């Protein structure tokens, strides 16, 4: 775990060195302090699985786990990531598909797939905290993830299957 | 068949593009990067309507890190685009007509520099009067938005003598309906990567529903031959009709060619809202009359469609609405008149349902209103007027006959939802007895007949190619695009089921203009039908050629062979020759190709359809009288579209279409004021979430077609989205006794004074 002490960096350009773990790998990169995590991921380290759609925290396409909790990468500033452990969709499937991904695959919980990484992350985050959520808790946890294609039926079936398997 | 995973058995398959989607590995075109890439940005108009006096770009050009600043002067070819009418300027030169109009584009090292440089471009304008109301724009003295006038398109259809017959009507329903400016809200906004290749060609990685059409348009704009442009256009993070027109492509292409460097553009959501297409807002006025038996005898319709600043497919959408305001009903005396009108509002274009949604909302509303006057069940009134097998289509045209209309009517009548209770009558009393007297419920239903394909008089080519490639893969090469609808999965399933190949034997190649034949556009619920028909046509020749090749390798006659997973099989026994062995034995690949047209009616009426999908829907809603909010608790869709090609995809399209319709009905409206969007992003534009869609949805598929029918599966991409609104409006009426005529339903219009128990009043009074 990188230490949480103050990061160094070029103060004049308002940049700092972001030290964190991304998908288990230690990252040390020079970025403007107010750069969004979304841009760090997509542009600086080319992990494009985290999607860009509204950039204002409404759609959930950009969800990642920060120390196990789902956060919107579009609302998270680089400086807020210092010393944290970030998991993106790519990180979930490093050793084979995560059970939640498997459930989405089998139930057809996606169509264009653009919302899917964020959706999967939200579900993983939820089940990490509460492996047997009620229907209402699932709905609440996913209410920040918009899917324009599937109508949520397939997504709900996938989540239920994942819960079943966890239990 | 109630469609779900269980009832589908082994036909419920994992999508071939699924693994990459759930694992986040799939690279969408907006995810691509290459070394040395620049970012592109577009400067859009500061005003809704103005003359441009001058444009000065030199300050922007001087910024270090800016590599090009382009304006209308830098367009080598046609400074215009548009599928039907290429008059939308790539860059405006003398006039802007809406705030999405582009004036300049910049390529820079990064977003920050591009943004700063954009702010340094100076444009002098002279303001012109704003036309934000189509009816104002139609007036004689209105300022002209286009030299040819403010009416883009006028439709007229007439049969019989409605004016005369209205005098004989026992009941007449008269109403005006308004529908919203719905936004596609594809999750992936427009964008892509544009690469000038060393050999002088340009590669365009950008979403579209018709790569070859984009190539034609780009070739005109760039003034280079089509062969010098390669458009790669899948996978796409959603389109729903919204990316059929060019959007960022002209800018990316021009900037890449100018800078000789790869350029990436990716619209922000706000930019996408500002410049992107929307569903045409329509105002539909209807007068519908029936006799004392409930037979509809006269129907008069006037449609005003706000097409915005440029044409795109405004005329075609109006044609579609004109056809669909008569629906699946036999009416002898009809008069329809429609106008698609230019305004300074955002541009309206193609959107799932294509004008059907608006038309069906109004028409079904009329039937409900007549039923109320007649005091009969609205569903029964529909039956009395339904078209029958053998009847002509809505415009009096010959159509492919099916029993779809009655089939869906009947299946819905037998559904639990329609039987469940008498809640189509006001059920407030029931709830008064419950603890939550402010929640009332109602059930409503609607029916739709929705045309597929582009219709008479519009070129609608189809075709495809099958090939045994040198590496032994069976390649299916089609000019369609995958934007989430599951086309690749459906194609794979058809190849397995029609031909007998295994999933691993197949390679599907789409979305690359360098290799695909012209299969027409992936739009208008046409692709599944066209793939099915193409594969049917290719079947005899392709399988015969494969079997012959295997026969000559194995010395067994073709009667003793069959196609199977992994290779050619000896009838019931085993694989005799694998596909790769077969391919190795060839001197050149086995290729079969087909070309044909989407089936059309012989009746010469532009836009009239030949193939239709039928559907009926029943919904149950809860209305909260305190908040005025409507919640849909149950939906039952019956769809008659011929054989189910791919159960998972079919269900997904109906469920997904219905969620889009829930938005259209209850929450979505890209609100404009004086030509500017007030709703700019997803905080104020409310797309349904999982909470809004937490009711139950059931889909029943009716698969039978008449024996002689040769057209196979009909499209289902749109049918789930076209009739939910009137069903909800009807359910709301049965819940609260109020008629809805404007979408999305305004909660204020359903709110009632809070229920106050008498006791409380007495105590306070005392
Ligand atoms: S892009 Fe972050 S929530 Fe939409
Ligand atoms: S699958 Fe397309 S947005 Fe969810």
mmCIF file of C-alpha atoms in Angstrom, chain B residues 395-746:
data_model
loop_
_atom_site.group_PDB
_atom_site.id
_atom_site.type_symbol
_atom_site.label_atom_id
_atom_site.label_comp_id
_atom_site.label_asym_id
_atom_site.label_seq_id
_atom_site.Cartn_x
_atom_site.Cartn_y
_atom_site.Cartn_z
ATOM 1 C CA UNK B 395 -52.387 4.088 -47.028
ATOM 2 C CA UNK B 396 -54.457 1.721 -49.119
ATOM 3 C CA UNK B 397 -51.337 -0.139 -50.170
ATOM 4 C CA UNK B 398 -50.801 -3.828 -50.638
ATOM 5 C CA UNK B 399 -48.986 -5.331 -47.660
ATOM 6 C CA UNK B 400 -47.657 -8.719 -46.633
ATOM 7 C CA UNK B 401 -50.715 -10.271 -45.025
ATOM 8 C CA UNK B 402 -50.654 -11.776 -41.573
ATOM 9 C CA UNK B 403 -53.170 -12.191 -38.819
ATOM 10 C CA UNK B 404 -51.013 -10.124 -36.515
ATOM 11 C CA UNK B 405 -53.605 -7.559 -35.541
ATOM 12 C CA UNK B 406 -56.155 -10.095 -34.273
ATOM 13 C CA UNK B 407 -53.523 -12.356 -32.816
ATOM 14 C CA UNK B 408 -52.144 -9.678 -30.546
ATOM 15 C CA UNK B 409 -55.597 -8.357 -29.719
ATOM 16 C CA UNK B 410 -56.752 -11.762 -28.635
ATOM 17 C CA UNK B 411 -53.636 -12.714 -26.723
ATOM 18 C CA UNK B 412 -53.866 -9.521 -24.759
ATOM 19 C CA UNK B 413 -57.558 -10.071 -24.012
ATOM 20 C CA UNK B 414 -56.627 -13.404 -22.480
ATOM 21 C CA UNK B 415 -53.818 -11.987 -20.406
ATOM 22 C CA UNK B 416 -53.952 -11.909 -16.635
ATOM 23 C CA UNK B 417 -53.483 -8.192 -16.610
ATOM 24 C CA UNK B 418 -56.599 -7.503 -18.669
ATOM 25 C CA UNK B 419 -58.579 -10.015 -16.651
ATOM 26 C CA UNK B 420 -57.183 -9.296 -13.254
ATOM 27 C CA UNK B 421 -59.740 -6.795 -12.125
ATOM 28 C CA UNK B 422 -62.100 -4.213 -13.295
ATOM 29 C CA UNK B 423 -59.581 -1.519 -12.612
ATOM 30 C CA UNK B 424 -60.067 -0.134 -16.053
ATOM 31 C CA UNK B 425 -62.998 1.404 -14.267
ATOM 32 C CA UNK B 426 -62.129 3.929 -11.620
ATOM 33 C CA UNK B 427 -60.825 2.120 -8.582
ATOM 34 C CA UNK B 428 -60.307 4.934 -6.162
ATOM 35 C CA UNK B 429 -62.838 3.549 -3.719
ATOM 36 C CA UNK B 430 -60.919 0.389 -3.352
ATOM 37 C CA UNK B 431 -57.903 2.356 -2.280
ATOM 38 C CA UNK B 432 -59.817 4.510 0.113
ATOM 39 C CA UNK B 433 -60.302 1.339 2.063
ATOM 40 C CA UNK B 434 -56.540 0.722 2.032
ATOM 41 C CA UNK B 435 -54.094 2.539 4.205
ATOM 42 C CA UNK B 436 -52.774 4.618 1.356
ATOM 43 C CA UNK B 437 -55.785 6.318 -0.088
ATOM 44 C CA UNK B 438 -53.522 8.579 -2.128
ATOM 45 C CA UNK B 439 -52.299 5.663 -4.244
ATOM 46 C CA UNK B 440 -54.721 4.664 -6.956
ATOM 47 C CA UNK B 441 -54.262 2.108 -9.679
ATOM 48 C CA UNK B 442 -55.506 1.597 -13.186
ATOM 49 C CA UNK B 443 -54.971 -0.645 -16.180
ATOM 50 C CA UNK B 444 -54.711 0.446 -19.778
ATOM 51 C CA UNK B 445 -53.942 -1.074 -23.141
ATOM 52 C CA UNK B 446 -52.963 -0.109 -26.650
ATOM 53 C CA UNK B 447 -52.233 -1.725 -29.959
ATOM 54 C CA UNK B 448 -49.796 -0.939 -32.748
ATOM 55 C CA UNK B 449 -49.041 -1.879 -36.307
ATOM 56 C CA UNK B 450 -45.557 -0.714 -37.114
ATOM 57 C CA UNK B 451 -43.922 -0.704 -40.527
ATOM 58 C CA UNK B 452 -40.363 -1.939 -41.048
ATOM 59 C CA UNK B 453 -37.893 -1.065 -43.772
ATOM 60 C CA UNK B 454 -37.628 2.305 -45.448
ATOM 61 C CA UNK B 455 -40.810 2.011 -47.488
ATOM 62 C CA UNK B 456 -41.782 2.484 -51.097
ATOM 63 C CA UNK B 457 -39.650 4.721 -53.267
ATOM 64 C CA UNK B 458 -36.556 4.876 -51.050
ATOM 65 C CA UNK B 459 -33.573 2.771 -52.127
ATOM 66 C CA UNK B 460 -33.390 -0.076 -49.611
ATOM 67 C CA UNK B 461 -30.724 -2.481 -50.788
ATOM 68 C CA UNK B 462 -29.741 -5.599 -48.887
ATOM 69 C CA UNK B 463 -27.247 -8.360 -49.323
ATOM 70 C CA UNK B 464 -24.312 -10.166 -47.834
ATOM 71 C CA UNK B 465 -21.534 -12.635 -48.415
ATOM 72 C CA UNK B 466 -20.538 -16.011 -47.015
ATOM 73 C CA UNK B 467 -17.048 -17.291 -47.384
ATOM 74 C CA UNK B 468 -14.960 -20.235 -46.317
ATOM 75 C CA UNK B 469 -11.774 -18.373 -45.474
ATOM 76 C CA UNK B 470 -8.329 -19.788 -46.011
ATOM 77 C CA UNK B 471 -7.907 -20.404 -42.264
ATOM 78 C CA UNK B 472 -11.037 -22.542 -42.230
ATOM 79 C CA UNK B 473 -13.430 -20.043 -40.644
ATOM 80 C CA UNK B 474 -16.854 -19.548 -42.128
ATOM 81 C CA UNK B 475 -17.019 -15.806 -42.604
ATOM 82 C CA UNK B 476 -20.313 -13.955 -42.702
ATOM 83 C CA UNK B 477 -19.624 -10.560 -44.185
ATOM 84 C CA UNK B 478 -22.374 -7.989 -43.938
ATOM 85 C CA UNK B 479 -22.608 -4.231 -44.075
ATOM 86 C CA UNK B 480 -24.483 -3.877 -40.803
ATOM 87 C CA UNK B 481 -23.450 -2.256 -37.559
ATOM 88 C CA UNK B 482 -23.597 -3.560 -34.008
ATOM 89 C CA UNK B 483 -24.821 -0.862 -31.663
ATOM 90 C CA UNK B 484 -25.976 -3.131 -28.912
ATOM 91 C CA UNK B 485 -29.076 -4.572 -30.517
ATOM 92 C CA UNK B 486 -27.405 -7.985 -30.719
ATOM 93 C CA UNK B 487 -26.999 -8.265 -34.449
ATOM 94 C CA UNK B 488 -23.810 -10.305 -34.223
ATOM 95 C CA UNK B 489 -25.425 -12.726 -31.811
ATOM 96 C CA UNK B 490 -28.495 -13.057 -34.019
ATOM 97 C CA UNK B 491 -26.388 -13.648 -37.095
ATOM 98 C CA UNK B 492 -24.381 -16.316 -35.304
ATOM 99 C CA UNK B 493 -27.527 -18.036 -34.123
ATOM 100 C CA UNK B 494 -29.020 -18.018 -37.630
ATOM 101 C CA UNK B 495 -25.857 -19.514 -39.087
ATOM 102 C CA UNK B 496 -25.892 -22.257 -36.502
ATOM 103 C CA UNK B 497 -29.583 -23.005 -36.810
ATOM 104 C CA UNK B 498 -30.074 -22.549 -40.553
ATOM 105 C CA UNK B 499 -26.793 -24.102 -41.652
ATOM 106 C CA UNK B 500 -25.601 -26.285 -38.809
ATOM 107 C CA UNK B 501 -22.236 -24.618 -38.185
ATOM 108 C CA UNK B 502 -20.808 -24.538 -34.685
ATOM 109 C CA UNK B 503 -20.230 -21.179 -32.992
ATOM 110 C CA UNK B 504 -16.471 -21.680 -33.173
ATOM 111 C CA UNK B 505 -16.588 -22.186 -36.925
ATOM 112 C CA UNK B 506 -17.977 -18.725 -37.535
ATOM 113 C CA UNK B 507 -16.356 -15.342 -37.955
ATOM 114 C CA UNK B 508 -18.651 -12.375 -38.404
ATOM 115 C CA UNK B 509 -17.278 -9.389 -40.215
ATOM 116 C CA UNK B 510 -19.252 -6.176 -40.170
ATOM 117 C CA UNK B 511 -18.664 -2.464 -39.900
ATOM 118 C CA UNK B 512 -15.701 -1.994 -42.236
ATOM 119 C CA UNK B 513 -16.341 -0.377 -45.604
ATOM 120 C CA UNK B 514 -13.169 -1.882 -47.037
ATOM 121 C CA UNK B 515 -14.541 -5.392 -46.841
ATOM 122 C CA UNK B 516 -18.316 -5.438 -46.499
ATOM 123 C CA UNK B 517 -20.849 -5.483 -49.317
ATOM 124 C CA UNK B 518 -23.706 -2.980 -49.283
ATOM 125 C CA UNK B 519 -26.338 -4.448 -47.005
ATOM 126 C CA UNK B 520 -28.222 -1.206 -46.523
ATOM 127 C CA UNK B 521 -28.572 0.632 -43.274
ATOM 128 C CA UNK B 522 -28.962 -0.918 -39.816
ATOM 129 C CA UNK B 523 -32.138 0.967 -39.138
ATOM 130 C CA UNK B 524 -35.933 0.787 -39.360
ATOM 131 C CA UNK B 525 -36.073 -2.677 -37.738
ATOM 132 C CA UNK B 526 -34.747 -4.121 -40.977
ATOM 133 C CA UNK B 527 -31.440 -5.838 -40.238
ATOM 134 C CA UNK B 528 -32.739 -9.092 -38.718
ATOM 135 C CA UNK B 529 -35.154 -9.639 -41.597
ATOM 136 C CA UNK B 530 -32.491 -8.816 -44.141
ATOM 137 C CA UNK B 531 -29.910 -11.138 -42.598
ATOM 138 C CA UNK B 532 -32.451 -13.915 -42.456
ATOM 139 C CA UNK B 533 -33.461 -13.445 -46.084
ATOM 140 C CA UNK B 534 -29.859 -13.164 -47.231
ATOM 141 C CA UNK B 535 -28.863 -16.356 -45.456
ATOM 142 C CA UNK B 536 -31.884 -18.147 -46.927
ATOM 143 C CA UNK B 537 -30.833 -17.076 -50.406
ATOM 144 C CA UNK B 538 -27.235 -18.064 -49.879
ATOM 145 C CA UNK B 539 -28.072 -21.411 -48.357
ATOM 146 C CA UNK B 540 -28.492 -23.671 -51.401
ATOM 147 C CA UNK B 541 -25.411 -22.478 -53.224
ATOM 148 C CA UNK B 542 -23.076 -22.145 -50.267
ATOM 149 C CA UNK B 543 -23.914 -25.496 -48.702
ATOM 150 C CA UNK B 544 -23.792 -27.263 -52.060
ATOM 151 C CA UNK B 545 -20.362 -25.813 -52.783
ATOM 152 C CA UNK B 546 -19.042 -26.846 -49.368
ATOM 153 C CA UNK B 547 -20.443 -30.349 -49.723
ATOM 154 C CA UNK B 548 -19.067 -30.728 -53.235
ATOM 155 C CA UNK B 549 -15.635 -29.664 -52.074
ATOM 156 C CA UNK B 550 -15.822 -32.171 -49.225
ATOM 157 C CA UNK B 551 -17.088 -34.865 -51.577
ATOM 158 C CA UNK B 552 -14.192 -34.412 -53.915
ATOM 159 C CA UNK B 553 -11.762 -34.663 -50.983
ATOM 160 C CA UNK B 554 -13.386 -37.707 -49.451
ATOM 161 C CA UNK B 555 -14.768 -39.706 -52.336
ATOM 162 C CA UNK B 556 -18.174 -39.860 -50.688
ATOM 163 C CA UNK B 557 -21.094 -38.534 -52.703
ATOM 164 C CA UNK B 558 -22.730 -35.365 -51.397
ATOM 165 C CA UNK B 559 -25.883 -37.339 -50.495
ATOM 166 C CA UNK B 560 -23.818 -39.001 -47.794
ATOM 167 C CA UNK B 561 -22.624 -35.699 -46.302
ATOM 168 C CA UNK B 562 -24.004 -32.895 -44.198
ATOM 169 C CA UNK B 563 -22.873 -29.612 -42.715
ATOM 170 C CA UNK B 564 -22.194 -29.780 -38.998
ATOM 171 C CA UNK B 565 -20.218 -28.184 -36.206
ATOM 172 C CA UNK B 566 -16.506 -28.427 -36.852
ATOM 173 C CA UNK B 567 -16.737 -29.545 -40.448
ATOM 174 C CA UNK B 568 -18.556 -31.681 -42.971
ATOM 175 C CA UNK B 569 -20.054 -34.756 -41.398
ATOM 176 C CA UNK B 570 -20.719 -38.208 -42.738
ATOM 177 C CA UNK B 571 -24.464 -38.171 -42.216
ATOM 178 C CA UNK B 572 -25.041 -39.340 -38.650
ATOM 179 C CA UNK B 573 -21.575 -40.381 -37.803
ATOM 180 C CA UNK B 574 -18.659 -38.060 -37.423
ATOM 181 C CA UNK B 575 -16.741 -35.139 -38.844
ATOM 182 C CA UNK B 576 -15.253 -36.263 -42.090
ATOM 183 C CA UNK B 577 -13.437 -33.131 -43.145
ATOM 184 C CA UNK B 578 -12.943 -30.197 -40.834
ATOM 185 C CA UNK B 579 -13.494 -26.737 -42.247
ATOM 186 C CA UNK B 580 -9.823 -26.000 -42.000
ATOM 187 C CA UNK B 581 -8.927 -29.162 -43.895
ATOM 188 C CA UNK B 582 -11.484 -28.192 -46.454
ATOM 189 C CA UNK B 583 -9.989 -24.721 -46.724
ATOM 190 C CA UNK B 584 -6.475 -26.076 -47.077
ATOM 191 C CA UNK B 585 -7.607 -28.192 -50.004
ATOM 192 C CA UNK B 586 -8.858 -25.138 -51.862
ATOM 193 C CA UNK B 587 -6.960 -23.053 -54.344
ATOM 194 C CA UNK B 588 -9.197 -20.116 -53.652
ATOM 195 C CA UNK B 589 -11.774 -19.455 -50.956
ATOM 196 C CA UNK B 590 -15.373 -20.494 -51.452
ATOM 197 C CA UNK B 591 -17.457 -17.346 -51.656
ATOM 198 C CA UNK B 592 -21.146 -16.792 -52.266
ATOM 199 C CA UNK B 593 -22.797 -13.432 -52.459
ATOM 200 C CA UNK B 594 -26.358 -12.185 -52.678
ATOM 201 C CA UNK B 595 -27.925 -8.844 -53.491
ATOM 202 C CA UNK B 596 -31.579 -7.969 -53.299
ATOM 203 C CA UNK B 597 -33.909 -5.286 -52.042
ATOM 204 C CA UNK B 598 -36.033 -4.994 -48.965
ATOM 205 C CA UNK B 599 -39.527 -6.120 -49.996
ATOM 206 C CA UNK B 600 -41.762 -3.198 -50.813
ATOM 207 C CA UNK B 601 -45.379 -2.629 -51.653
ATOM 208 C CA UNK B 602 -46.131 -2.286 -55.351
ATOM 209 C CA UNK B 603 -48.365 0.646 -54.503
ATOM 210 C CA UNK B 604 -46.620 3.850 -55.557
ATOM 211 C CA UNK B 605 -46.883 5.893 -52.406
ATOM 212 C CA UNK B 606 -43.547 7.110 -51.122
ATOM 213 C CA UNK B 607 -42.711 5.686 -47.713
ATOM 214 C CA UNK B 608 -45.623 3.217 -47.611
ATOM 215 C CA UNK B 609 -44.583 -0.028 -45.949
ATOM 216 C CA UNK B 610 -45.004 -3.648 -46.863
ATOM 217 C CA UNK B 611 -43.909 -5.600 -43.791
ATOM 218 C CA UNK B 612 -45.445 -4.795 -40.431
ATOM 219 C CA UNK B 613 -44.943 -5.947 -36.900
ATOM 220 C CA UNK B 614 -47.981 -5.997 -34.637
ATOM 221 C CA UNK B 615 -48.017 -5.590 -30.927
ATOM 222 C CA UNK B 616 -50.431 -5.046 -28.097
ATOM 223 C CA UNK B 617 -49.546 -3.907 -24.630
ATOM 224 C CA UNK B 618 -51.331 -3.783 -21.314
ATOM 225 C CA UNK B 619 -49.950 -1.863 -18.368
ATOM 226 C CA UNK B 620 -50.945 -1.379 -14.797
ATOM 227 C CA UNK B 621 -50.012 1.846 -13.097
ATOM 228 C CA UNK B 622 -50.109 3.376 -9.680
ATOM 229 C CA UNK B 623 -50.738 7.081 -9.451
ATOM 230 C CA UNK B 624 -49.682 8.862 -6.317
ATOM 231 C CA UNK B 625 -52.223 11.627 -5.933
ATOM 232 C CA UNK B 626 -50.033 13.592 -3.551
ATOM 233 C CA UNK B 627 -47.053 13.789 -5.870
ATOM 234 C CA UNK B 628 -48.807 13.216 -9.171
ATOM 235 C CA UNK B 629 -46.181 10.599 -10.023
ATOM 236 C CA UNK B 630 -47.045 7.573 -12.084
ATOM 237 C CA UNK B 631 -45.365 4.226 -11.501
ATOM 238 C CA UNK B 632 -45.795 1.392 -13.943
ATOM 239 C CA UNK B 633 -46.114 -1.816 -11.970
ATOM 240 C CA UNK B 634 -46.826 -4.314 -14.752
ATOM 241 C CA UNK B 635 -46.326 -4.475 -18.474
ATOM 242 C CA UNK B 636 -47.481 -7.230 -20.744
ATOM 243 C CA UNK B 637 -46.319 -7.078 -24.357
ATOM 244 C CA UNK B 638 -47.625 -9.363 -27.055
ATOM 245 C CA UNK B 639 -45.593 -9.166 -30.227
ATOM 246 C CA UNK B 640 -46.439 -10.813 -33.533
ATOM 247 C CA UNK B 641 -43.240 -10.624 -35.554
ATOM 248 C CA UNK B 642 -42.793 -14.088 -36.952
ATOM 249 C CA UNK B 643 -40.210 -16.562 -35.703
ATOM 250 C CA UNK B 644 -37.992 -15.487 -32.811
ATOM 251 C CA UNK B 645 -34.509 -15.417 -34.306
ATOM 252 C CA UNK B 646 -32.699 -14.882 -31.024
ATOM 253 C CA UNK B 647 -34.704 -15.064 -27.791
ATOM 254 C CA UNK B 648 -32.274 -13.126 -25.633
ATOM 255 C CA UNK B 649 -32.011 -10.366 -28.197
ATOM 256 C CA UNK B 650 -35.768 -10.268 -28.785
ATOM 257 C CA UNK B 651 -36.539 -9.967 -25.090
ATOM 258 C CA UNK B 652 -33.789 -7.384 -24.654
ATOM 259 C CA UNK B 653 -35.106 -5.265 -27.495
ATOM 260 C CA UNK B 654 -38.664 -5.261 -26.158
ATOM 261 C CA UNK B 655 -37.597 -4.598 -22.574
ATOM 262 C CA UNK B 656 -35.133 -1.933 -23.667
ATOM 263 C CA UNK B 657 -37.601 -0.319 -26.062
ATOM 264 C CA UNK B 658 -40.180 -0.215 -23.349
ATOM 265 C CA UNK B 659 -37.822 1.499 -20.935
ATOM 266 C CA UNK B 660 -37.206 4.160 -23.545
ATOM 267 C CA UNK B 661 -40.964 4.505 -23.895
ATOM 268 C CA UNK B 662 -41.331 4.870 -20.141
ATOM 269 C CA UNK B 663 -39.001 7.851 -20.399
ATOM 270 C CA UNK B 664 -40.978 9.280 -23.331
ATOM 271 C CA UNK B 665 -44.170 8.904 -21.299
ATOM 272 C CA UNK B 666 -43.126 9.967 -17.829
ATOM 273 C CA UNK B 667 -39.931 11.949 -17.632
ATOM 274 C CA UNK B 668 -37.963 12.743 -20.767
ATOM 275 C CA UNK B 669 -38.072 16.106 -22.439
ATOM 276 C CA UNK B 670 -35.114 18.080 -23.691
ATOM 277 C CA UNK B 671 -36.646 21.382 -22.784
ATOM 278 C CA UNK B 672 -35.791 24.383 -24.946
ATOM 279 C CA UNK B 673 -36.369 27.997 -24.271
ATOM 280 C CA UNK B 674 -35.879 30.463 -27.092
ATOM 281 C CA UNK B 675 -33.877 27.925 -29.019
ATOM 282 C CA UNK B 676 -31.542 27.042 -26.150
ATOM 283 C CA UNK B 677 -31.565 23.773 -24.304
ATOM 284 C CA UNK B 678 -32.446 24.167 -20.650
ATOM 285 C CA UNK B 679 -31.821 20.462 -20.134
ATOM 286 C CA UNK B 680 -28.147 20.029 -20.857
ATOM 287 C CA UNK B 681 -27.113 16.859 -19.109
ATOM 288 C CA UNK B 682 -28.428 13.876 -17.214
ATOM 289 C CA UNK B 683 -29.147 15.823 -14.031
ATOM 290 C CA UNK B 684 -32.170 17.474 -15.606
ATOM 291 C CA UNK B 685 -32.860 15.065 -18.427
ATOM 292 C CA UNK B 686 -34.376 12.108 -16.639
ATOM 293 C CA UNK B 687 -33.789 8.738 -18.253
ATOM 294 C CA UNK B 688 -35.491 5.877 -16.377
ATOM 295 C CA UNK B 689 -33.291 4.157 -13.822
ATOM 296 C CA UNK B 690 -33.653 0.696 -12.367
ATOM 297 C CA UNK B 691 -36.011 2.135 -9.767
ATOM 298 C CA UNK B 692 -38.304 3.539 -12.426
ATOM 299 C CA UNK B 693 -38.294 0.192 -14.196
ATOM 300 C CA UNK B 694 -38.839 -2.027 -11.194
ATOM 301 C CA UNK B 695 -42.235 -3.269 -12.275
ATOM 302 C CA UNK B 696 -42.851 -6.586 -13.918
ATOM 303 C CA UNK B 697 -42.485 -6.962 -17.681
ATOM 304 C CA UNK B 698 -43.695 -9.991 -19.556
ATOM 305 C CA UNK B 699 -43.242 -10.547 -23.255
ATOM 306 C CA UNK B 700 -45.261 -13.004 -25.292
ATOM 307 C CA UNK B 701 -44.037 -13.751 -28.788
ATOM 308 C CA UNK B 702 -46.477 -14.907 -31.432
ATOM 309 C CA UNK B 703 -44.398 -16.682 -34.020
ATOM 310 C CA UNK B 704 -46.770 -18.095 -36.598
ATOM 311 C CA UNK B 705 -46.966 -16.652 -40.039
ATOM 312 C CA UNK B 706 -49.197 -17.743 -42.899
ATOM 313 C CA UNK B 707 -47.894 -20.882 -44.641
ATOM 314 C CA UNK B 708 -47.017 -19.105 -47.849
ATOM 315 C CA UNK B 709 -45.142 -16.279 -46.101
ATOM 316 C CA UNK B 710 -41.542 -16.060 -47.254
ATOM 317 C CA UNK B 711 -40.375 -13.029 -45.335
ATOM 318 C CA UNK B 712 -39.425 -14.664 -42.063
ATOM 319 C CA UNK B 713 -38.836 -12.705 -38.877
ATOM 320 C CA UNK B 714 -40.116 -9.130 -38.828
ATOM 321 C CA UNK B 715 -38.227 -6.406 -37.061
ATOM 322 C CA UNK B 716 -38.690 -5.929 -33.340
ATOM 323 C CA UNK B 717 -36.197 -3.148 -32.716
ATOM 324 C CA UNK B 718 -38.849 -0.464 -32.507
ATOM 325 C CA UNK B 719 -42.121 -2.154 -31.631
ATOM 326 C CA UNK B 720 -41.441 -2.281 -27.881
ATOM 327 C CA UNK B 721 -41.214 1.482 -27.751
ATOM 328 C CA UNK B 722 -44.217 2.693 -29.711
ATOM 329 C CA UNK B 723 -47.404 2.003 -27.771
ATOM 330 C CA UNK B 724 -46.560 2.195 -24.100
ATOM 331 C CA UNK B 725 -47.460 5.885 -23.832
ATOM 332 C CA UNK B 726 -51.117 5.541 -24.852
ATOM 333 C CA UNK B 727 -51.491 2.438 -22.664
ATOM 334 C CA UNK B 728 -50.182 4.397 -19.694
ATOM 335 C CA UNK B 729 -52.396 7.357 -20.529
ATOM 336 C CA UNK B 730 -55.357 5.024 -20.570
ATOM 337 C CA UNK B 731 -54.335 3.408 -17.287
ATOM 338 C CA UNK B 732 -53.932 6.833 -15.720
ATOM 339 C CA UNK B 733 -57.420 7.743 -16.850
ATOM 340 C CA UNK B 734 -58.817 4.607 -15.302
ATOM 341 C CA UNK B 735 -56.982 5.393 -12.102
ATOM 342 C CA UNK B 736 -57.788 9.070 -11.689
ATOM 343 C CA UNK B 737 -60.346 9.940 -14.343
ATOM 344 C CA UNK B 738 -58.109 12.477 -16.045
ATOM 345 C CA UNK B 739 -57.202 12.413 -19.705
ATOM 346 C CA UNK B 740 -53.601 12.888 -20.690
ATOM 347 C CA UNK B 741 -52.863 14.560 -23.978
ATOM 348 C CA UNK B 742 -49.362 15.864 -23.405
ATOM 349 C CA UNK B 743 -46.168 13.902 -22.848
ATOM 350 C CA UNK B 744 -44.260 13.454 -20.681
ATOM 351 C CA UNK B 745 -47.165 13.327 -18.246
ATOM 352 C CA UNK B 746 -46.950 16.342 -15.976
#
